[in-house]
Amino acid sequence: MARVVVDVMPKPEILDPQGKAVLGALPRLGFDGVTDVRQGKRFELEIEGELTAERLAEVEKMAETLLSNPVIEDFAVRVVETDGAARS
Amino acid sequence: MARVVVDVMPKPEILDPQGKAVLGALPRLGFDGVTDVRQGKRFELEIEGELTAERLAEVEKMAETLLSNPVIEDFAVRVVETDGAARS
């Protein structure tokens, strides 16, 4: 049993209207000092069995083909937990 | 200059139709071995100036009032970078 996190963020050169909307709303709510906001997605996947290198490669493939659009988004795969032991 | 990441995930007891849709699509795409998927949001905030405890408390407040809906979502605030030095 392992938990893998896939972070999907818009590429830096891509406009991010959701992030811009948040950035615009902050001063109206009384928050200052934030110069940029980017909004992306976070997926938490529970993987059964042992997390082998092969299985991790499969998760990378999932991230590339299903969870992100590689034309406009970057993704990062991180293992956060294996067999109950937390790893950063 | 600091970069703060806010992760927003649906609470465990809340149905997550987006995550369920991804979970359902995986076997059709030939991926096996994933037992659960949860989909949430990830925000990257650029904070100007020094990241004091007071400023970090303000980011927590933003996360609670603007970036998440505390009724159905949990959030976590993480500092990933201060003055160009990466911190996990």
JSON list of C-alpha atoms in Angstrom, two decimals:
[
{"chain": "A", "resi": 1, "resn": "MET", "atom": "CA", "xyz": [0.00, 0.00, 0.00]},
{"chain": "A", "resi": 2, "resn": "ALA", "atom": "CA", "xyz": [1.47, 3.35, -0.99]},
{"chain": "A", "resi": 3, "resn": "ARG", "atom": "CA", "xyz": [0.18, 6.85, -1.47]},
{"chain": "A", "resi": 4, "resn": "VAL", "atom": "CA", "xyz": [1.45, 8.79, -4.45]},
{"chain": "A", "resi": 5, "resn": "VAL", "atom": "CA", "xyz": [0.71, 12.46, -5.04]},
{"chain": "A", "resi": 6, "resn": "VAL", "atom": "CA", "xyz": [0.61, 13.92, -8.54]},
{"chain": "A", "resi": 7, "resn": "ASP", "atom": "CA", "xyz": [0.79, 17.71, -8.72]},
{"chain": "A", "resi": 8, "resn": "VAL", "atom": "CA", "xyz": [-0.37, 19.25, -11.99]},
{"chain": "A", "resi": 9, "resn": "MET", "atom": "CA", "xyz": [0.34, 22.95, -12.58]},
{"chain": "A", "resi": 10, "resn": "PRO", "atom": "CA", "xyz": [-0.14, 25.20, -15.61]},
{"chain": "A", "resi": 11, "resn": "LYS", "atom": "CA", "xyz": [3.19, 25.77, -17.40]},
{"chain": "A", "resi": 12, "resn": "PRO", "atom": "CA", "xyz": [4.77, 29.15, -16.52]},
{"chain": "A", "resi": 13, "resn": "GLU", "atom": "CA", "xyz": [4.17, 30.55, -20.02]},
{"chain": "A", "resi": 14, "resn": "ILE", "atom": "CA", "xyz": [0.47, 29.60, -19.97]},
{"chain": "A", "resi": 15, "resn": "LEU", "atom": "CA", "xyz": [-2.12, 32.12, -18.76]},
{"chain": "A", "resi": 16, "resn": "ASP", "atom": "CA", "xyz": [-3.85, 30.94, -15.61]},
{"chain": "A", "resi": 17, "resn": "PRO", "atom": "CA", "xyz": [-7.23, 32.69, -15.34]},
{"chain": "A", "resi": 18, "resn": "GLN", "atom": "CA", "xyz": [-8.20, 30.88, -12.11]},
{"chain": "A", "resi": 19, "resn": "GLY", "atom": "CA", "xyz": [-5.00, 31.97, -10.42]},
{"chain": "A", "resi": 20, "resn": "LYS", "atom": "CA", "xyz": [-5.47, 35.51, -11.70]},
{"chain": "A", "resi": 21, "resn": "ALA", "atom": "CA", "xyz": [-9.01, 35.58, -10.30]},
{"chain": "A", "resi": 22, "resn": "VAL", "atom": "CA", "xyz": [-7.70, 34.56, -6.87]},
{"chain": "A", "resi": 23, "resn": "LEU", "atom": "CA", "xyz": [-4.92, 37.16, -7.10]},
{"chain": "A", "resi": 24, "resn": "GLY", "atom": "CA", "xyz": [-7.49, 39.84, -7.95]},
{"chain": "A", "resi": 25, "resn": "ALA", "atom": "CA", "xyz": [-9.77, 38.83, -5.08]},
{"chain": "A", "resi": 26, "resn": "LEU", "atom": "CA", "xyz": [-7.10, 38.95, -2.36]},
{"chain": "A", "resi": 27, "resn": "PRO", "atom": "CA", "xyz": [-6.79, 42.76, -2.00]},
{"chain": "A", "resi": 28, "resn": "ARG", "atom": "CA", "xyz": [-10.59, 43.10, -1.96]},
{"chain": "A", "resi": 29, "resn": "LEU", "atom": "CA", "xyz": [-10.63, 40.71, 1.00]},
{"chain": "A", "resi": 30, "resn": "GLY", "atom": "CA", "xyz": [-7.95, 42.70, 2.78]},
{"chain": "A", "resi": 31, "resn": "PHE", "atom": "CA", "xyz": [-4.96, 40.50, 2.00]},
{"chain": "A", "resi": 32, "resn": "ASP", "atom": "CA", "xyz": [-1.84, 42.26, 0.73]},
{"chain": "A", "resi": 33, "resn": "GLY", "atom": "CA", "xyz": [1.66, 41.17, -0.15]},
{"chain": "A", "resi": 34, "resn": "VAL", "atom": "CA", "xyz": [0.85, 38.35, -2.57]},
{"chain": "A", "resi": 35, "resn": "THR", "atom": "CA", "xyz": [2.46, 39.01, -5.96]},
{"chain": "A", "resi": 36, "resn": "ASP", "atom": "CA", "xyz": [1.36, 35.93, -7.89]},
{"chain": "A", "resi": 37, "resn": "VAL", "atom": "CA", "xyz": [-1.01, 32.99, -7.60]},
{"chain": "A", "resi": 38, "resn": "ARG", "atom": "CA", "xyz": [-1.04, 29.87, -9.80]},
{"chain": "A", "resi": 39, "resn": "GLN", "atom": "CA", "xyz": [-3.80, 27.30, -9.46]},
{"chain": "A", "resi": 40, "resn": "GLY", "atom": "CA", "xyz": [-3.35, 23.68, -10.38]},
{"chain": "A", "resi": 41, "resn": "LYS", "atom": "CA", "xyz": [-4.59, 20.24, -9.42]},
{"chain": "A", "resi": 42, "resn": "ARG", "atom": "CA", "xyz": [-3.49, 17.71, -6.86]},
{"chain": "A", "resi": 43, "resn": "PHE", "atom": "CA", "xyz": [-4.25, 14.00, -7.13]},
{"chain": "A", "resi": 44, "resn": "GLU", "atom": "CA", "xyz": [-3.76, 11.50, -4.32]},
{"chain": "A", "resi": 45, "resn": "LEU", "atom": "CA", "xyz": [-3.52, 7.92, -5.60]},
{"chain": "A", "resi": 46, "resn": "GLU", "atom": "CA", "xyz": [-3.64, 4.83, -3.41]},
{"chain": "A", "resi": 47, "resn": "ILE", "atom": "CA", "xyz": [-1.55, 2.09, -4.98]},
{"chain": "A", "resi": 48, "resn": "GLU", "atom": "CA", "xyz": [-2.04, -1.50, -3.88]},
{"chain": "A", "resi": 49, "resn": "GLY", "atom": "CA", "xyz": [0.87, -3.81, -3.20]},
{"chain": "A", "resi": 50, "resn": "GLU", "atom": "CA", "xyz": [4.51, -2.85, -3.19]},
{"chain": "A", "resi": 51, "resn": "LEU", "atom": "CA", "xyz": [5.54, 0.33, -4.96]},
{"chain": "A", "resi": 52, "resn": "THR", "atom": "CA", "xyz": [8.15, -0.98, -7.37]},
{"chain": "A", "resi": 53, "resn": "ALA", "atom": "CA", "xyz": [10.07, 1.19, -9.82]},
{"chain": "A", "resi": 54, "resn": "GLU", "atom": "CA", "xyz": [7.96, -0.34, -12.58]},
{"chain": "A", "resi": 55, "resn": "ARG", "atom": "CA", "xyz": [4.73, 0.65, -10.84]},
{"chain": "A", "resi": 56, "resn": "LEU", "atom": "CA", "xyz": [6.03, 4.16, -10.25]},
{"chain": "A", "resi": 57, "resn": "ALA", "atom": "CA", "xyz": [6.84, 4.41, -13.96]},
{"chain": "A", "resi": 58, "resn": "GLU", "atom": "CA", "xyz": [3.22, 3.44, -14.63]},
{"chain": "A", "resi": 59, "resn": "VAL", "atom": "CA", "xyz": [2.03, 6.26, -12.37]},
{"chain": "A", "resi": 60, "resn": "GLU", "atom": "CA", "xyz": [4.23, 8.68, -14.35]},
{"chain": "A", "resi": 61, "resn": "LYS", "atom": "CA", "xyz": [2.50, 7.42, -17.49]},
{"chain": "A", "resi": 62, "resn": "MET", "atom": "CA", "xyz": [-0.95, 7.95, -15.91]},
{"chain": "A", "resi": 63, "resn": "ALA", "atom": "CA", "xyz": [0.05, 11.48, -14.93]},
{"chain": "A", "resi": 64, "resn": "GLU", "atom": "CA", "xyz": [1.16, 12.17, -18.48]},
{"chain": "A", "resi": 65, "resn": "THR", "atom": "CA", "xyz": [-1.80, 10.67, -20.31]},
{"chain": "A", "resi": 66, "resn": "LEU", "atom": "CA", "xyz": [-4.82, 11.05, -18.02]},
{"chain": "A", "resi": 67, "resn": "LEU", "atom": "CA", "xyz": [-4.13, 13.46, -15.17]},
{"chain": "A", "resi": 68, "resn": "SER", "atom": "CA", "xyz": [-2.41, 16.25, -17.08]},
{"chain": "A", "resi": 69, "resn": "ASN", "atom": "CA", "xyz": [-2.41, 17.85, -20.49]},
{"chain": "A", "resi": 70, "resn": "PRO", "atom": "CA", "xyz": [1.31, 17.98, -21.32]},
{"chain": "A", "resi": 71, "resn": "VAL", "atom": "CA", "xyz": [0.76, 20.75, -23.87]},
{"chain": "A", "resi": 72, "resn": "ILE", "atom": "CA", "xyz": [-0.22, 23.27, -21.21]},
{"chain": "A", "resi": 73, "resn": "GLU", "atom": "CA", "xyz": [0.61, 21.60, -17.89]},
{"chain": "A", "resi": 74, "resn": "ASP", "atom": "CA", "xyz": [3.62, 20.30, -15.98]},
{"chain": "A", "resi": 75, "resn": "PHE", "atom": "CA", "xyz": [3.30, 17.45, -13.52]},
{"chain": "A", "resi": 76, "resn": "ALA", "atom": "CA", "xyz": [5.33, 16.09, -10.62]},
{"chain": "A", "resi": 77, "resn": "VAL", "atom": "CA", "xyz": [4.96, 12.66, -9.04]},
{"chain": "A", "resi": 78, "resn": "ARG", "atom": "CA", "xyz": [5.85, 12.25, -5.34]},
{"chain": "A", "resi": 79, "resn": "VAL", "atom": "CA", "xyz": [5.65, 9.21, -3.08]},
{"chain": "A", "resi": 80, "resn": "VAL", "atom": "CA", "xyz": [4.31, 10.43, 0.25]},
{"chain": "A", "resi": 81, "resn": "GLU", "atom": "CA", "xyz": [3.71, 7.17, 2.08]},
{"chain": "A", "resi": 82, "resn": "THR", "atom": "CA", "xyz": [4.79, 3.57, 1.76]},
{"chain": "A", "resi": 83, "resn": "ASP", "atom": "CA", "xyz": [3.38, 0.96, 4.15]},
{"chain": "A", "resi": 84, "resn": "GLY", "atom": "CA", "xyz": [2.33, 3.62, 6.64]},
{"chain": "A", "resi": 85, "resn": "ALA", "atom": "CA", "xyz": [5.78, 5.21, 6.87]},
{"chain": "A", "resi": 86, "resn": "ALA", "atom": "CA", "xyz": [5.73, 8.85, 5.80]},
{"chain": "A", "resi": 87, "resn": "ARG", "atom": "CA", "xyz": [8.39, 10.04, 3.37]},
{"chain": "A", "resi": 88, "resn": "SER", "atom": "CA", "xyz": [8.74, 13.65, 2.32]},
{"chain": "B", "resi": 1, "resn": "MET", "atom": "CA", "xyz": [10.31, 36.58, -1.56]},
{"chain": "B", "resi": 2, "resn": "ALA", "atom": "CA", "xyz": [8.82, 33.24, -0.61]},
{"chain": "B", "resi": 3, "resn": "ARG", "atom": "CA", "xyz": [6.73, 30.60, -2.27]},
{"chain": "B", "resi": 4, "resn": "VAL", "atom": "CA", "xyz": [3.95, 29.03, -0.26]},
{"chain": "B", "resi": 5, "resn": "VAL", "atom": "CA", "xyz": [1.90, 26.06, -1.44]},
{"chain": "B", "resi": 6, "resn": "VAL", "atom": "CA", "xyz": [-1.67, 25.55, -0.28]},
{"chain": "B", "resi": 7, "resn": "ASP", "atom": "CA", "xyz": [-3.07, 22.07, -0.88]},
{"chain": "B", "resi": 8, "resn": "VAL", "atom": "CA", "xyz": [-6.86, 21.79, -0.75]},
{"chain": "B", "resi": 9, "resn": "MET", "atom": "CA", "xyz": [-8.39, 18.30, -0.69]},
{"chain": "B", "resi": 10, "resn": "PRO", "atom": "CA", "xyz": [-11.97, 17.08, -0.23]},
{"chain": "B", "resi": 11, "resn": "LYS", "atom": "CA", "xyz": [-12.52, 15.81, 3.32]},
{"chain": "B", "resi": 12, "resn": "PRO", "atom": "CA", "xyz": [-12.36, 11.99, 3.57]},
{"chain": "B", "resi": 13, "resn": "GLU", "atom": "CA", "xyz": [-16.09, 11.70, 4.31]},
{"chain": "B", "resi": 14, "resn": "ILE", "atom": "CA", "xyz": [-17.05, 13.82, 1.29]},
{"chain": "B", "resi": 15, "resn": "LEU", "atom": "CA", "xyz": [-17.82, 12.16, -2.06]},
{"chain": "B", "resi": 16, "resn": "ASP", "atom": "CA", "xyz": [-15.30, 13.13, -4.71]},
{"chain": "B", "resi": 17, "resn": "PRO", "atom": "CA", "xyz": [-16.90, 12.67, -8.16]},
{"chain": "B", "resi": 18, "resn": "GLN", "atom": "CA", "xyz": [-13.83, 13.94, -10.03]},
{"chain": "B", "resi": 19, "resn": "GLY", "atom": "CA", "xyz": [-11.58, 11.46, -8.26]},
{"chain": "B", "resi": 20, "resn": "LYS", "atom": "CA", "xyz": [-14.10, 8.67, -8.87]},
{"chain": "B", "resi": 21, "resn": "ALA", "atom": "CA", "xyz": [-14.19, 9.54, -12.58]},
{"chain": "B", "resi": 22, "resn": "VAL", "atom": "CA", "xyz": [-10.39, 9.24, -12.77]},
{"chain": "B", "resi": 23, "resn": "LEU", "atom": "CA", "xyz": [-10.50, 5.97, -10.83]},
{"chain": "B", "resi": 24, "resn": "GLY", "atom": "CA", "xyz": [-13.08, 4.60, -13.26]},
{"chain": "B", "resi": 25, "resn": "ALA", "atom": "CA", "xyz": [-11.08, 5.67, -16.32]},
{"chain": "B", "resi": 26, "resn": "LEU", "atom": "CA", "xyz": [-7.79, 4.06, -15.25]},
{"chain": "B", "resi": 27, "resn": "PRO", "atom": "CA", "xyz": [-8.70, 0.38, -15.98]},
{"chain": "B", "resi": 28, "resn": "ARG", "atom": "CA", "xyz": [-10.16, 1.38, -19.35]},
{"chain": "B", "resi": 29, "resn": "LEU", "atom": "CA", "xyz": [-6.79, 2.93, -20.19]},
{"chain": "B", "resi": 30, "resn": "GLY", "atom": "CA", "xyz": [-4.96, -0.21, -19.12]},
{"chain": "B", "resi": 31, "resn": "PHE", "atom": "CA", "xyz": [-3.78, 0.93, -15.69]},
{"chain": "B", "resi": 32, "resn": "ASP", "atom": "CA", "xyz": [-4.36, -1.47, -12.81]},
{"chain": "B", "resi": 33, "resn": "GLY", "atom": "CA", "xyz": [-3.48, -1.49, -9.14]},
{"chain": "B", "resi": 34, "resn": "VAL", "atom": "CA", "xyz": [-4.89, 1.89, -8.14]},
{"chain": "B", "resi": 35, "resn": "THR", "atom": "CA", "xyz": [-7.47, 1.47, -5.36]},
{"chain": "B", "resi": 36, "resn": "ASP", "atom": "CA", "xyz": [-8.47, 5.09, -4.77]},
{"chain": "B", "resi": 37, "resn": "VAL", "atom": "CA", "xyz": [-8.05, 8.53, -6.30]},
{"chain": "B", "resi": 38, "resn": "ARG", "atom": "CA", "xyz": [-8.88, 11.85, -4.67]},
{"chain": "B", "resi": 39, "resn": "GLN", "atom": "CA", "xyz": [-8.70, 15.07, -6.64]},
{"chain": "B", "resi": 40, "resn": "GLY", "atom": "CA", "xyz": [-8.07, 18.43, -5.04]},
{"chain": "B", "resi": 41, "resn": "LYS", "atom": "CA", "xyz": [-6.51, 21.78, -5.78]},
{"chain": "B", "resi": 42, "resn": "ARG", "atom": "CA", "xyz": [-3.02, 23.14, -5.43]},
{"chain": "B", "resi": 43, "resn": "PHE", "atom": "CA", "xyz": [-2.24, 26.85, -5.15]},
{"chain": "B", "resi": 44, "resn": "GLU", "atom": "CA", "xyz": [1.22, 28.35, -5.44]},
{"chain": "B", "resi": 45, "resn": "LEU", "atom": "CA", "xyz": [1.45, 31.81, -3.86]},
{"chain": "B", "resi": 46, "resn": "GLU", "atom": "CA", "xyz": [4.38, 34.18, -4.26]},
{"chain": "B", "resi": 47, "resn": "ILE", "atom": "CA", "xyz": [4.71, 36.30, -1.14]},
{"chain": "B", "resi": 48, "resn": "GLU", "atom": "CA", "xyz": [6.73, 39.51, -1.26]},
{"chain": "B", "resi": 49, "resn": "GLY", "atom": "CA", "xyz": [9.15, 40.46, 1.48]},
{"chain": "B", "resi": 50, "resn": "GLU", "atom": "CA", "xyz": [10.16, 38.32, 4.39]},
{"chain": "B", "resi": 51, "resn": "LEU", "atom": "CA", "xyz": [7.91, 35.45, 5.38]},
{"chain": "B", "resi": 52, "resn": "THR", "atom": "CA", "xyz": [7.23, 36.27, 9.01]},
{"chain": "B", "resi": 53, "resn": "ALA", "atom": "CA", "xyz": [5.04, 34.16, 11.29]},
{"chain": "B", "resi": 54, "resn": "GLU", "atom": "CA", "xyz": [2.43, 36.90, 11.05]},
{"chain": "B", "resi": 55, "resn": "ARG", "atom": "CA", "xyz": [2.42, 36.73, 7.26]},
{"chain": "B", "resi": 56, "resn": "LEU", "atom": "CA", "xyz": [2.18, 32.95, 7.33]},
{"chain": "B", "resi": 57, "resn": "ALA", "atom": "CA", "xyz": [-0.83, 33.26, 9.64]},
{"chain": "B", "resi": 58, "resn": "GLU", "atom": "CA", "xyz": [-2.37, 35.54, 7.03]},
{"chain": "B", "resi": 59, "resn": "VAL", "atom": "CA", "xyz": [-1.83, 32.88, 4.36]},
{"chain": "B", "resi": 60, "resn": "GLU", "atom": "CA", "xyz": [-3.59, 30.35, 6.62]},
{"chain": "B", "resi": 61, "resn": "LYS", "atom": "CA", "xyz": [-6.49, 32.80, 6.83]},
{"chain": "B", "resi": 62, "resn": "MET", "atom": "CA", "xyz": [-6.55, 33.15, 3.00]},
{"chain": "B", "resi": 63, "resn": "ALA", "atom": "CA", "xyz": [-6.56, 29.37, 2.66]},
{"chain": "B", "resi": 64, "resn": "GLU", "atom": "CA", "xyz": [-9.48, 29.13, 5.05]},
{"chain": "B", "resi": 65, "resn": "THR", "atom": "CA", "xyz": [-11.61, 31.93, 3.65]},
{"chain": "B", "resi": 66, "resn": "LEU", "atom": "CA", "xyz": [-10.86, 32.13, -0.08]},
{"chain": "B", "resi": 67, "resn": "LEU", "atom": "CA", "xyz": [-8.97, 29.07, -1.29]},
{"chain": "B", "resi": 68, "resn": "SER", "atom": "CA", "xyz": [-10.97, 26.35, 0.43]},
{"chain": "B", "resi": 69, "resn": "ASN", "atom": "CA", "xyz": [-14.48, 25.63, 1.62]},
{"chain": "B", "resi": 70, "resn": "PRO", "atom": "CA", "xyz": [-13.89, 24.41, 5.18]},
{"chain": "B", "resi": 71, "resn": "VAL", "atom": "CA", "xyz": [-17.26, 22.64, 5.24]},
{"chain": "B", "resi": 72, "resn": "ILE", "atom": "CA", "xyz": [-16.18, 20.09, 2.64]},
{"chain": "B", "resi": 73, "resn": "GLU", "atom": "CA", "xyz": [-12.43, 20.60, 2.23]},
{"chain": "B", "resi": 74, "resn": "ASP", "atom": "CA", "xyz": [-9.23, 20.32, 4.26]},
{"chain": "B", "resi": 75, "resn": "PHE", "atom": "CA", "xyz": [-6.23, 22.49, 3.51]},
{"chain": "B", "resi": 76, "resn": "ALA", "atom": "CA", "xyz": [-2.52, 22.39, 4.27]},
{"chain": "B", "resi": 77, "resn": "VAL", "atom": "CA", "xyz": [-0.09, 25.30, 3.99]},
{"chain": "B", "resi": 78, "resn": "ARG", "atom": "CA", "xyz": [3.57, 24.56, 3.19]},
{"chain": "B", "resi": 79, "resn": "VAL", "atom": "CA", "xyz": [6.50, 26.90, 2.67]},
{"chain": "B", "resi": 80, "resn": "VAL", "atom": "CA", "xyz": [8.49, 25.53, -0.26]},
{"chain": "B", "resi": 81, "resn": "GLU", "atom": "CA", "xyz": [10.98, 28.31, -0.87]},
{"chain": "B", "resi": 82, "resn": "THR", "atom": "CA", "xyz": [12.33, 31.30, 1.01]},
{"chain": "B", "resi": 83, "resn": "ASP", "atom": "CA", "xyz": [14.80, 33.67, -0.69]},
{"chain": "B", "resi": 84, "resn": "GLY", "atom": "CA", "xyz": [15.63, 31.09, -3.33]},
{"chain": "B", "resi": 85, "resn": "ALA", "atom": "CA", "xyz": [16.56, 28.40, -0.80]},
{"chain": "B", "resi": 86, "resn": "ALA", "atom": "CA", "xyz": [14.39, 25.31, -1.17]},
{"chain": "B", "resi": 87, "resn": "ARG", "atom": "CA", "xyz": [12.81, 23.87, 1.94]},
{"chain": "B", "resi": 88, "resn": "SER", "atom": "CA", "xyz": [10.80, 20.68, 1.92]}
]
